[in-house]
Short mmCIF file of C-alpha atoms in Angstrom, two decimals:
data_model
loop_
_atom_site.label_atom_id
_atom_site.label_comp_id
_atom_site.label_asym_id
_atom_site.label_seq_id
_atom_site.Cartn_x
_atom_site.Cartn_y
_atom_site.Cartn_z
CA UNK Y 1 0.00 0.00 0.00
CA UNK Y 2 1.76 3.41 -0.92
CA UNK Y 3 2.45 5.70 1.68
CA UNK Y 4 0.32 8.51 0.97
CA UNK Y 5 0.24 9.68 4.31
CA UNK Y 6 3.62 9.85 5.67
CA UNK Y 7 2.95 11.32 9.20
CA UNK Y 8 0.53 8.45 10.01
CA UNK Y 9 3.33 6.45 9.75
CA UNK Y 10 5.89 8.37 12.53
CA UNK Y 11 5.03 6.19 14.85
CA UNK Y 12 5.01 2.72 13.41
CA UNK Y 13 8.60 4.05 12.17
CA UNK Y 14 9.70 4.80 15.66
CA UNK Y 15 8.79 1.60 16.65
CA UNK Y 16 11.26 -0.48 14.07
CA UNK Y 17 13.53 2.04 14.62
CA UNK Y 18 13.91 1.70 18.62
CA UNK Y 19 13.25 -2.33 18.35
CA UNK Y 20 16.52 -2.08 15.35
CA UNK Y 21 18.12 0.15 18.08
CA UNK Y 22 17.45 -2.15 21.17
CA UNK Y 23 18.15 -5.85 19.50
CA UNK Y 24 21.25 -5.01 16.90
CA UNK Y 25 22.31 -1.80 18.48
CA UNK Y 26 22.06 -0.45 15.23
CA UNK Y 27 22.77 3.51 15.60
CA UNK Y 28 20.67 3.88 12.16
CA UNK Y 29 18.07 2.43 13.96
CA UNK Y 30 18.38 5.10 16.79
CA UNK Y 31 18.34 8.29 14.96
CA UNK Y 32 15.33 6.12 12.95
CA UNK Y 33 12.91 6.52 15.92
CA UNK Y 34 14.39 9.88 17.67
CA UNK Y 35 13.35 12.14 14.48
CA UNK Y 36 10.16 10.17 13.62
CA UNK Y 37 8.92 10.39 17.32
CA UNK Y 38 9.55 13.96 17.34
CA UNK Y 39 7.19 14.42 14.12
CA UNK Y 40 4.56 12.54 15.48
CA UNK Y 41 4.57 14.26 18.85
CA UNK Y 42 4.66 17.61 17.16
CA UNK Y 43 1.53 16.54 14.72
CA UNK Y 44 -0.33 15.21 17.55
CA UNK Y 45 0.07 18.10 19.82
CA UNK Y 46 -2.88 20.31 18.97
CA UNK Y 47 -4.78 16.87 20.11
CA UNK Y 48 -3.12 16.24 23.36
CA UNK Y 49 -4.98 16.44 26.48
CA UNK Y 50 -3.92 19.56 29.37
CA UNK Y 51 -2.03 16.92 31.93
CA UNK Y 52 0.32 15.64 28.67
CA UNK Y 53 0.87 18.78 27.40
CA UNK Y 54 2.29 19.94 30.66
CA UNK Y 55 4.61 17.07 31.04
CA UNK Y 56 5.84 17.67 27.52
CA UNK Y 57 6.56 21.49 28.73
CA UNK Y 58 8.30 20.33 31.79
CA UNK Y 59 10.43 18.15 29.90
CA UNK Y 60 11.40 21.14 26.96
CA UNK Y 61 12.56 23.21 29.74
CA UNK Y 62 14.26 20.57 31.89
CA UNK Y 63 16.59 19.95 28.48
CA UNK Y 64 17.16 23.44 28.18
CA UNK Y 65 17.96 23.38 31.72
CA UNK Y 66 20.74 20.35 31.37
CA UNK Y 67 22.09 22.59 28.12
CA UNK Y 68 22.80 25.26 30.56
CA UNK Y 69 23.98 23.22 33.58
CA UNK Y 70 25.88 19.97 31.54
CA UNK Y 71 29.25 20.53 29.96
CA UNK Y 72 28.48 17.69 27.53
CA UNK Y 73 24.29 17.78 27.16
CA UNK Y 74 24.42 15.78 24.49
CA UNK Y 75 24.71 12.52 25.28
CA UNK Y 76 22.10 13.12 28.52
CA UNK Y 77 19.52 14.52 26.14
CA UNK Y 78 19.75 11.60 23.50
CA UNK Y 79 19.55 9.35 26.23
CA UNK Y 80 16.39 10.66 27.64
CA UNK Y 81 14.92 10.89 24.01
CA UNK Y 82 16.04 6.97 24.27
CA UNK Y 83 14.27 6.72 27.16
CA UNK Y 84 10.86 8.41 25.52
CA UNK Y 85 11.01 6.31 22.12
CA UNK Y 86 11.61 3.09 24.26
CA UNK Y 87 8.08 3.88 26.33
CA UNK Y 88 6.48 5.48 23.03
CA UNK Y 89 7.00 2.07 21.48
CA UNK Y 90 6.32 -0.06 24.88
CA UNK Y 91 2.59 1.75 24.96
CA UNK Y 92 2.22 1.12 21.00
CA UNK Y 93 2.76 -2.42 21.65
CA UNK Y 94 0.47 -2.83 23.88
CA UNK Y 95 -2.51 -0.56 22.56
CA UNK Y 96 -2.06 -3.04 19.14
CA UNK Y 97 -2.94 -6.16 21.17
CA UNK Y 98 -5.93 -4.23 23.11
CA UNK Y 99 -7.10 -3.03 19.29
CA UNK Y 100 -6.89 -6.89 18.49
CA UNK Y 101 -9.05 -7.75 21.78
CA UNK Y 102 -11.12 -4.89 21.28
CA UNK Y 103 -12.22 -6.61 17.99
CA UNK Y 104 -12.50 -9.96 19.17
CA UNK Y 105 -15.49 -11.83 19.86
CA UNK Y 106 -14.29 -14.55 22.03
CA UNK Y 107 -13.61 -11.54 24.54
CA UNK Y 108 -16.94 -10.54 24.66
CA UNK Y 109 -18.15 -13.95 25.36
CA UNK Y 110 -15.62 -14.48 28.54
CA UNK Y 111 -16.41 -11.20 29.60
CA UNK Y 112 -20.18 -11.90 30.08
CA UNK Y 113 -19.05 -15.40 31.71
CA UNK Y 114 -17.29 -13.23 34.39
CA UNK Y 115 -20.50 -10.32 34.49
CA UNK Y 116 -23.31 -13.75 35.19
CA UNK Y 117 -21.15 -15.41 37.98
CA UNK Y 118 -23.69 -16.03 41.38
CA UNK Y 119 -23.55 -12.75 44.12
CA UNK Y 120 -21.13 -14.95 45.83
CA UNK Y 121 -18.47 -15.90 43.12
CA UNK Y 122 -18.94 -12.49 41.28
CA UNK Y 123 -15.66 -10.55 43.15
CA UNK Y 124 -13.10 -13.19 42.61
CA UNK Y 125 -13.96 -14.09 39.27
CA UNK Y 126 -14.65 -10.41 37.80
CA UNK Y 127 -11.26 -9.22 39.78
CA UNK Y 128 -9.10 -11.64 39.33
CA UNK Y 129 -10.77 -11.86 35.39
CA UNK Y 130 -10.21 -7.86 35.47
CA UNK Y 131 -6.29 -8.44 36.16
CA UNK Y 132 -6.08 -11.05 33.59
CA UNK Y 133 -7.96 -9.37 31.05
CA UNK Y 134 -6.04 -6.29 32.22
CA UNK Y 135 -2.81 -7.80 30.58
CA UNK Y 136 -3.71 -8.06 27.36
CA UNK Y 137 -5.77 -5.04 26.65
CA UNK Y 138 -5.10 -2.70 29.72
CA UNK Y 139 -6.79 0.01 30.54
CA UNK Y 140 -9.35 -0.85 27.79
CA UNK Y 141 -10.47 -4.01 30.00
CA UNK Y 142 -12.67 -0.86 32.07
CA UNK Y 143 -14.23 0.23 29.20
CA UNK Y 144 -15.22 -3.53 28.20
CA UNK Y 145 -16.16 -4.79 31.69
CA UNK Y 146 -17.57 -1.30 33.14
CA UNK Y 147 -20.03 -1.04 29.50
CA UNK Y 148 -20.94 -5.23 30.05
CA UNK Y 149 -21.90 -4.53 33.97
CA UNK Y 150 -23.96 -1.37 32.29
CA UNK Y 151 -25.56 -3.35 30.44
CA UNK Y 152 -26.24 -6.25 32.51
CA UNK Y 153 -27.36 -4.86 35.51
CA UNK Y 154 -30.82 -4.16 33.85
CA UNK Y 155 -33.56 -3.51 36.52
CA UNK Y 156 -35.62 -6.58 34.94
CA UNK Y 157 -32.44 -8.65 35.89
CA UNK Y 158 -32.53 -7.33 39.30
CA UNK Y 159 -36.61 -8.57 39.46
CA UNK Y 160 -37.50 -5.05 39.41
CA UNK Y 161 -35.54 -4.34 42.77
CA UNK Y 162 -33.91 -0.86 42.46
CA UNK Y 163 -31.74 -1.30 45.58
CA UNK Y 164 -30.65 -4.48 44.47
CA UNK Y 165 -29.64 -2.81 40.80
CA UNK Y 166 -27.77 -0.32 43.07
CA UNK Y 167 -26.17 -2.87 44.83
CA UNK Y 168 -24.83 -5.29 42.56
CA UNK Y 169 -23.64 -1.52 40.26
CA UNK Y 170 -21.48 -1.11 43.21
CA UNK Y 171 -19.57 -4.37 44.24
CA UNK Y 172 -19.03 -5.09 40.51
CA UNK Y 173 -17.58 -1.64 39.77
CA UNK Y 174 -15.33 -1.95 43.11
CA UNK Y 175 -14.73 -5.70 41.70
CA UNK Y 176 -13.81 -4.53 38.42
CA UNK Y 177 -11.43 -1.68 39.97
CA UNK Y 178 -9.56 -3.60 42.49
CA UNK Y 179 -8.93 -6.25 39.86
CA UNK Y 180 -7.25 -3.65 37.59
CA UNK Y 181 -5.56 -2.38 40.48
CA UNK Y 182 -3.75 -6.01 40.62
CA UNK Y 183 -1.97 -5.17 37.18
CA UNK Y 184 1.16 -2.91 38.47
CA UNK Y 185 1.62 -5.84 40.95
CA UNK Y 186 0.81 -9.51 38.79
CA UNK Y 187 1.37 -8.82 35.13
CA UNK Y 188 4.64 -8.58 33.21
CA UNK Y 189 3.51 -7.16 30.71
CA UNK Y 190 2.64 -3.64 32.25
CA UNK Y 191 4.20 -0.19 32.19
CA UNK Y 192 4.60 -0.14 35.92
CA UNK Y 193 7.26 -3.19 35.03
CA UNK Y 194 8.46 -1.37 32.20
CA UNK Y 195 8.89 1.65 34.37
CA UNK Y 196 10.94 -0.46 37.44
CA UNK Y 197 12.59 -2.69 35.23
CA UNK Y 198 14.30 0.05 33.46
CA UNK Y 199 15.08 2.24 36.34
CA UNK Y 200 16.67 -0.02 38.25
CA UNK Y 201 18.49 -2.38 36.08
CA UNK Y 202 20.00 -4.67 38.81
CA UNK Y 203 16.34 -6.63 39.14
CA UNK Y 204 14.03 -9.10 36.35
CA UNK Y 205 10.95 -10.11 36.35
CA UNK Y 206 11.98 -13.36 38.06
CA UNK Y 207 13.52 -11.93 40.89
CA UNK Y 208 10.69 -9.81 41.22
CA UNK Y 209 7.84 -12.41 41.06
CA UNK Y 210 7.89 -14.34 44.58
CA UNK Y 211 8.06 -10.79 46.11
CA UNK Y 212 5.02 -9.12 44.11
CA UNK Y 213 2.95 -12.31 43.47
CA UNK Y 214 2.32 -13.06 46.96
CA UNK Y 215 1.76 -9.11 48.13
CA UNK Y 216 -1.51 -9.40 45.34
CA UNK Y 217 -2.46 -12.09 46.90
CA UNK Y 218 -3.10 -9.86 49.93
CA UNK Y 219 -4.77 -7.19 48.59
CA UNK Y 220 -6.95 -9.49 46.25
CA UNK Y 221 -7.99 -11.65 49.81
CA UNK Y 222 -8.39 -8.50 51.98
CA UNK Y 223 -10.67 -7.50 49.12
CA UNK Y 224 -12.74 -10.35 48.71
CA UNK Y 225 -13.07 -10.75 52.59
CA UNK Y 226 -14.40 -6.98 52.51
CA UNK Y 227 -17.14 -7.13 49.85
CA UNK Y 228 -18.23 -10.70 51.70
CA UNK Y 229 -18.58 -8.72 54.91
CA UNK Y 230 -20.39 -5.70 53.51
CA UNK Y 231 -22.30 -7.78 51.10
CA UNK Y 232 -26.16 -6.97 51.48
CA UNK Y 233 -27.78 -9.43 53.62
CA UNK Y 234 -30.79 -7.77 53.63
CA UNK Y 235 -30.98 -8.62 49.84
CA UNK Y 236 -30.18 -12.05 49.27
CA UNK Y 237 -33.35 -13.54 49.39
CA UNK Y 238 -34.72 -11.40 46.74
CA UNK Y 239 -32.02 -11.49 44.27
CA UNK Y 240 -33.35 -13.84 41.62
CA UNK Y 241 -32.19 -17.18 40.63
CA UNK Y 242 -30.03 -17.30 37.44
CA UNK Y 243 -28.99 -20.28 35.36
CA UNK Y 244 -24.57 -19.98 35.73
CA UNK Y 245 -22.79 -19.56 32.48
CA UNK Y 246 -20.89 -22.03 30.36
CA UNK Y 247 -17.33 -21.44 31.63
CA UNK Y 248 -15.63 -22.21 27.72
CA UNK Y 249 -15.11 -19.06 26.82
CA UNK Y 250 -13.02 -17.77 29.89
CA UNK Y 251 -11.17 -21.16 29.65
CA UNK Y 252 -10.06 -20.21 26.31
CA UNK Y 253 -9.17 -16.85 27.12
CA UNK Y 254 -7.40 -17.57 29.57
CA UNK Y 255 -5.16 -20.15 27.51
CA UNK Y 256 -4.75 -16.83 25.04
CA UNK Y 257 -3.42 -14.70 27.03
CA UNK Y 258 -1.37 -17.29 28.53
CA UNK Y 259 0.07 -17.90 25.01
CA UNK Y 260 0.57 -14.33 24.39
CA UNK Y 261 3.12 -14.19 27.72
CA UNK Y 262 4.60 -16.96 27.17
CA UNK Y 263 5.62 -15.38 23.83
CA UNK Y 264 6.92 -12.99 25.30
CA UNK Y 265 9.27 -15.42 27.90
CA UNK Y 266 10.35 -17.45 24.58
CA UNK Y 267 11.35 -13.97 22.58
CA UNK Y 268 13.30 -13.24 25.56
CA UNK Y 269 14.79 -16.48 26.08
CA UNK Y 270 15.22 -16.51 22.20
CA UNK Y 271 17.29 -13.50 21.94
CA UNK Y 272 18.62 -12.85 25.37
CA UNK Y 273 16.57 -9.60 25.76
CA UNK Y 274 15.31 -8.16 28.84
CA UNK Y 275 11.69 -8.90 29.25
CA UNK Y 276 10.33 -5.24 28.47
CA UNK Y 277 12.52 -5.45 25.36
CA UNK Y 278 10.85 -8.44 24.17
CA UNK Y 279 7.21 -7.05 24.72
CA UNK Y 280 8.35 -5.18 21.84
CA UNK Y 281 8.70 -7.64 19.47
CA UNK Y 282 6.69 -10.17 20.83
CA UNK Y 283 2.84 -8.67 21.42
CA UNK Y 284 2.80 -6.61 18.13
CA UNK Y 285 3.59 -10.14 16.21
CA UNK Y 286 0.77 -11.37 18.71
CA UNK Y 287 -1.65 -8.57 17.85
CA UNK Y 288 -1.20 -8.71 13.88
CA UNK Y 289 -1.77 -12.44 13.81
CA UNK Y 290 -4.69 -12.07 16.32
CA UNK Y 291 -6.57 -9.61 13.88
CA UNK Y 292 -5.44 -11.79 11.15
CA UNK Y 293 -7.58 -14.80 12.77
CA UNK Y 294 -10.74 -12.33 13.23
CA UNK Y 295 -10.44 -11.31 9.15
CA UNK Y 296 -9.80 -14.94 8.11
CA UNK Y 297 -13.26 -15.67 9.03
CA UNK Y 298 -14.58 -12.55 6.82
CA UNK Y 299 -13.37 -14.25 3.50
CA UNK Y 300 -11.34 -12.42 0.62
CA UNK Y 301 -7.96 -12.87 1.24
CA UNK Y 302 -5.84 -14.29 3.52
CA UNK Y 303 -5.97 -13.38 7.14
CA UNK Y 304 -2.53 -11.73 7.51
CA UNK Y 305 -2.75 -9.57 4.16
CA UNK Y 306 -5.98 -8.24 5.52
CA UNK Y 307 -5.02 -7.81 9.08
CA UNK Y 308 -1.72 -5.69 7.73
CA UNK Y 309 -4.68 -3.73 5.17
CA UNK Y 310 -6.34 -2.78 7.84
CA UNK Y 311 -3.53 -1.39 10.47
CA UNK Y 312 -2.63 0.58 7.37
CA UNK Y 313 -5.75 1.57 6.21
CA UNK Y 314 -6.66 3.16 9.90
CA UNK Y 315 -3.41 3.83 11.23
CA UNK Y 316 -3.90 7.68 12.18
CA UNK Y 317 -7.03 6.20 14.44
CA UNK Y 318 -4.79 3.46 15.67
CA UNK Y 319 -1.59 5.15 16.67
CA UNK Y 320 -3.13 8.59 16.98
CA UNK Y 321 -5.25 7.12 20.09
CA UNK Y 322 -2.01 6.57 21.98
CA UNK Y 323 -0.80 9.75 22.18
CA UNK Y 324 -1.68 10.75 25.66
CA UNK Y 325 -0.26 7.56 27.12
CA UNK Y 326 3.00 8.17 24.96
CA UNK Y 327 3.17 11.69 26.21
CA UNK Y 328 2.79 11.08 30.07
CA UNK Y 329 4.59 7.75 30.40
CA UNK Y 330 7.31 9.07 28.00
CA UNK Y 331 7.38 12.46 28.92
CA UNK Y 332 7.86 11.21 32.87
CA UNK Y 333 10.46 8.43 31.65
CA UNK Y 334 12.29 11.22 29.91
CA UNK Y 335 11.90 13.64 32.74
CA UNK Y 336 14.19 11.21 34.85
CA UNK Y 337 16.98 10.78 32.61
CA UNK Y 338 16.77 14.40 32.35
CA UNK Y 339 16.68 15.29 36.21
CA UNK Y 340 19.37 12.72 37.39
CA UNK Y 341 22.37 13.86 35.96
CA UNK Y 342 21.35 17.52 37.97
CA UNK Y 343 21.24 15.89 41.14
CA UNK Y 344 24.39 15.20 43.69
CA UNK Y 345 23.77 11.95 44.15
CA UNK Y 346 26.39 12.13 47.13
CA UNK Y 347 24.10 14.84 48.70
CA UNK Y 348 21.14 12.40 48.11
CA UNK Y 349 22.60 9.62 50.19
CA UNK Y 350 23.15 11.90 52.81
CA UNK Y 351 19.59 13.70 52.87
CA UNK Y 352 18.02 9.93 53.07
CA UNK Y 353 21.18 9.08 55.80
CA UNK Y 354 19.66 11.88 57.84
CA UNK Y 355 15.93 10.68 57.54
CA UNK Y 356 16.99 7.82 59.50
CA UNK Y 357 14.79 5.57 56.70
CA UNK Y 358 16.09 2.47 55.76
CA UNK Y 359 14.85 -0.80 54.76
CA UNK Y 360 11.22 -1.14 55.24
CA UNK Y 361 10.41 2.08 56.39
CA UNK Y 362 12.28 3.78 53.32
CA UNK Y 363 9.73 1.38 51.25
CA UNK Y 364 6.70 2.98 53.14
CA UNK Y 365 7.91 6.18 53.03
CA UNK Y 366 8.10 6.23 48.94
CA UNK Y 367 5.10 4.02 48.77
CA UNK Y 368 3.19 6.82 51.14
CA UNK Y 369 4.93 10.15 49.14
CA UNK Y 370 3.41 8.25 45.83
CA UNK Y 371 0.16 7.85 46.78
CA UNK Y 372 -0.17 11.23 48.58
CA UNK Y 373 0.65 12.55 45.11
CA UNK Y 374 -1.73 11.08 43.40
CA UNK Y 375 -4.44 12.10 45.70
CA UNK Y 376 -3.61 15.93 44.60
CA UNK Y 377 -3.55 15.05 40.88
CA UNK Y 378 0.19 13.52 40.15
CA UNK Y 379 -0.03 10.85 38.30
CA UNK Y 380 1.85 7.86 39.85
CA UNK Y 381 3.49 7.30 36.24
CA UNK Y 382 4.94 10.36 37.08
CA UNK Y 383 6.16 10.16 40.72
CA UNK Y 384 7.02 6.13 40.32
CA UNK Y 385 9.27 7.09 37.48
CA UNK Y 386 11.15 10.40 39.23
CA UNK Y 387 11.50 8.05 42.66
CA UNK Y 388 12.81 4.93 41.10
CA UNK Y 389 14.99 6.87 38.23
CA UNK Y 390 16.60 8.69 41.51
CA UNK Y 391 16.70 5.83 44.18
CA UNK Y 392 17.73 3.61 41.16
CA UNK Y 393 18.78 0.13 42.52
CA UNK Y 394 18.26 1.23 46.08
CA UNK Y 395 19.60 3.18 48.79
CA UNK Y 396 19.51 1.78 51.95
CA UNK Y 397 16.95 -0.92 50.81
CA UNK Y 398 16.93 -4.05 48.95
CA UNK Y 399 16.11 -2.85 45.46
CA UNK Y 400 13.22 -5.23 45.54
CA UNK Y 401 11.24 -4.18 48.62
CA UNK Y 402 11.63 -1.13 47.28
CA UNK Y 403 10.40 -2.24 43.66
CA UNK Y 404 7.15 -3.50 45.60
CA UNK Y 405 6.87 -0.60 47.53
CA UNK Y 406 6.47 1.50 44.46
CA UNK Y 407 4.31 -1.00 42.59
CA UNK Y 408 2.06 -1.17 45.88
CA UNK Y 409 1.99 2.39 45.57
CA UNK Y 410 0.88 2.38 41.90
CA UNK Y 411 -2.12 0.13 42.76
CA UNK Y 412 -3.17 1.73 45.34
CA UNK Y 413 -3.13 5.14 43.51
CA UNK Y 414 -5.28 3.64 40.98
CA UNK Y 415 -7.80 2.64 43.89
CA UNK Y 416 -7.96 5.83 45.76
CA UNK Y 417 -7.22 8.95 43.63
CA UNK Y 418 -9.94 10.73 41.78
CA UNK Y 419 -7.60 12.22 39.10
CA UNK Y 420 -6.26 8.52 37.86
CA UNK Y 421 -7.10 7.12 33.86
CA UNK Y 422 -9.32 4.21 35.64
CA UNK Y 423 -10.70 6.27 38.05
CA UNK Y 424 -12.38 8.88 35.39
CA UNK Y 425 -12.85 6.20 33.11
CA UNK Y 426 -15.61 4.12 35.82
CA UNK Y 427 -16.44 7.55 36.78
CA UNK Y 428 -17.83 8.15 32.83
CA UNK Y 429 -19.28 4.63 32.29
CA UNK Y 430 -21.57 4.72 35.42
CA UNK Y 431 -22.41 8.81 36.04
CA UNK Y 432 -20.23 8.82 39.47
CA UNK Y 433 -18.47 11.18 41.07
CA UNK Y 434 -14.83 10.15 40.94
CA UNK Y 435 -15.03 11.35 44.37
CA UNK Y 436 -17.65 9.14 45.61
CA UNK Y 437 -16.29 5.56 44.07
CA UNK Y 438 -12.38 6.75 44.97
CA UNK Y 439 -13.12 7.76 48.64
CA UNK Y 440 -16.80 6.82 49.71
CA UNK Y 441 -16.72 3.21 48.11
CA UNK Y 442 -12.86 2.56 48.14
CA UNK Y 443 -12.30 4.43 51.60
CA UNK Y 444 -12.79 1.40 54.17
CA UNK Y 445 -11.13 -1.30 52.16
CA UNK Y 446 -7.90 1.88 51.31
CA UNK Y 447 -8.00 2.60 55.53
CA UNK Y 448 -7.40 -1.90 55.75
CA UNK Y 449 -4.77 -2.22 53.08
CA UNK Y 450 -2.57 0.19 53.37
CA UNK Y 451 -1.22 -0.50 56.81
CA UNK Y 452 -1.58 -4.55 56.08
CA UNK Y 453 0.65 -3.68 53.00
CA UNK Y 454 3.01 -1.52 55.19
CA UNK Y 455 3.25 -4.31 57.38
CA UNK Y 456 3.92 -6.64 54.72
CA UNK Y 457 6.90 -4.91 53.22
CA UNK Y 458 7.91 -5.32 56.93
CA UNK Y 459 8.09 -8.77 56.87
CA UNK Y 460 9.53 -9.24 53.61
CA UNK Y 461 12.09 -7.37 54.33
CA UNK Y 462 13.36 -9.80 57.27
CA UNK Y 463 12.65 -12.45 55.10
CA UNK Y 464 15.02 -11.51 52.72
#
């Protein structure tokens, strides 16, 4: 297909150029997706939302700043362009495989398996469902679940009981929330990976695992326990009887998405990349042979000519949708390659020395500062990525209780702060304040978990 539309195709550019870059250190490669991500960033800017444009401002002036202050800027400020076409491609990645999910009709049918579980099975299979959804098509697993809950939770399905409606609207949402909320903690697929794996180079995935895995499994419990205690007694016995749902479809989701990571493991294994490198490579390939198995069906043409038709037939929708991810993520990734050449890392070590924080308590103390951010509007993308870009493998700490501190923090933001992507996005779906679900609806279960979480990193931090 001719390229008659050159700057729709910056950003598919930047991405062969930064995986050329990243696999066979190919300079070509480099300068490939520094100048093409700087077109499409420019193009897109009249479109960007307030918060991204301000991050892209504060990064502008934080270069010209490192100009003035670095005898040699040069190499900082390529490396920090690095830094933004790495994340710019990470979030491209991933938005392919949640445009292939988006499309897919086997999703649909596991997601209303999940919605038409019994009162009693509905949190753990719509949360822990949410999380595993949650790695293949992110953020767009709210839009999905919160618009199937919408549409489920008829009043004729609640027998014409508007306080059961109200009910069931409100532990599915929190459900649904606390499930995404496992993501920065469970999936290695995620930005808040990308984000600690490449600020603090010393830990993997692996090493990471039997630290995070189990600290989900806490907040997922405590969760479940909660809705079971507040569940609406008063209620039960007129909640009418529904026939459960073939469980197929979620079976065979479930064995998707465990292909997809796995291909990700056997890219990395394959090439002997780090795991965020692999994402890369591995989930576009996923993605284009995932749409490819959805146009097979529609006739005329092989699958994989018409899958690659169609990403170039609507690939300023496609890649143009990513933009405010790109910007924030990358713009905050960029911001700390920027910042940490300007600060005296010497006088660092001593400021923390004479906080008297170490181990556990430094942990806390950056899980706390994150999610008191977030509460007045910082995105934890932001903070997570300034914190861990300036702590980098640890000071004072093991580098992975502090890793889970920061991830805690992330999920917990997400929970809790009325200014975070899934908070507004529940918010839209179901005509909520953000205010209400974040600190009305989350409050109790936010008041239980952060202190059992505080106490967690505690232990783990004797344990190891």
């Amino acid at each position: 297909m001719p390229l008659t539309r050159p700057l729709d195709y910056t950003l598919p550019l930047c991405m062969i150029g930064t995986i050329l870059s990243l696999v066979f250190d190919l300079d070509a490669g480099a300068w490939l997706a520094r100048v093409t991500l700087l077109l499409y960033l420019l193009v897109q800017w009249p479109r960007q939302a307030r918060m991204a444009k301000g991050i892209l401002l504060v990064v502008m002036v934080m270069a010209g700043v490192v100009i003035w202050r670095e005898a040699l800027p040069v190499p900082v400020l390529l490396q920090a362009l690095d830094r933004l076409c790495f994340f710019a491609t990470f979030v491209s990645s991933l938005g392919l495989l949640r445009v292939s999910a988006m499309r897919s009709r086997l999703v649909r049918d596991a997601g209303q398996t999940l919605i038409r579980q019994k009162p009693a099975l509905r949190y753990p299979t719509l949360s822990l469902g949410t999380a595993l959804f949650g790695i293949i098509i992110n953020i767009g697993v709210l839009n999905l679940f919160g618009a199937m809950v919408m549409r489920s939770n008829t009043l004729k399905a609640a027998g014409g009981h508007d306080d059961i409606q109200q009910a069931r609207e409100r532990r599915m949402m929190l459900s649904i929330l606390r499930g995404f909320a496992l993501a920065p903690l469970v999936s290695p697929l995620g930005v808040t990976m990308a984000v600690i794996l490449a600020n603090m180079p010393s830990l993997t995935w692996a090493s990471l695992a039997p630290v995070a895995l189990p600290t989900a499994g806490l907040f997922f419990l405590l969760g479940w326990w909660l809705d079971w205690q507040l569940r609406p007694k008063q209620l039960a016995q007129r909640v009418p009887a529904t026939q459960p749902p073939s469980l197929s479809p979620l079976i065979r989701f479930t064995l998707l998405a465990l292909l997809i990571t796995l291909s990700v493991f056997a890219v990395a294994l394959a090439g002997n990349l780090r795991l965020p490198v692999a994402v890369l490579i591995a989930c576009p390939l996923a993605a284009i042979l995932w749409i490819a198995k959805q146009r097979r069906r529609l006739g005329g043409g092989t699958g994989l000519r018409r899958s690659l038709t169609l990403l170039a037939r609507h690939s300023r929708l496609i890649f143009g949708s990513n933009r405010g991810e790109i910007a924030v993520l990358g713009g905050s990734a960029c911001l700390g390659a920027l910042i940490t050449p300007l600060v005296d890392q010497h006088a660092l070590h001593e400021l923390l020395l004479a906080t008297h924080l170490q181990g556990a308590a430094m942990a806390v103390a950056a899980m706390l500062l994150v999610v008191g951010l977030a509460q007045v509007g910082l995105n934890p993308i932001v903070s997570v990525t300034l914190l861990a870009s300036l702590l980098g493998d640890g000071v004072g700490v093991d580098p992975r209780i502090l890793a889970v501190g920061l991830m805690c923090a992330w999920s917990l933001s997400m929970i809790s702060s009325p200014f975070t992507a899934s908070m507004l996005v529940l918010s839209q779906l179901i005509h909520r304040s953000p205010y209400r679900i974040a600190w009305h609806w989350n409050g109790l279960f936010f008041v239980l978990v952060v202190p059992m979480l505080a106490l967690w990193i505690g232990v783990m931090t004797q344990w190891l």
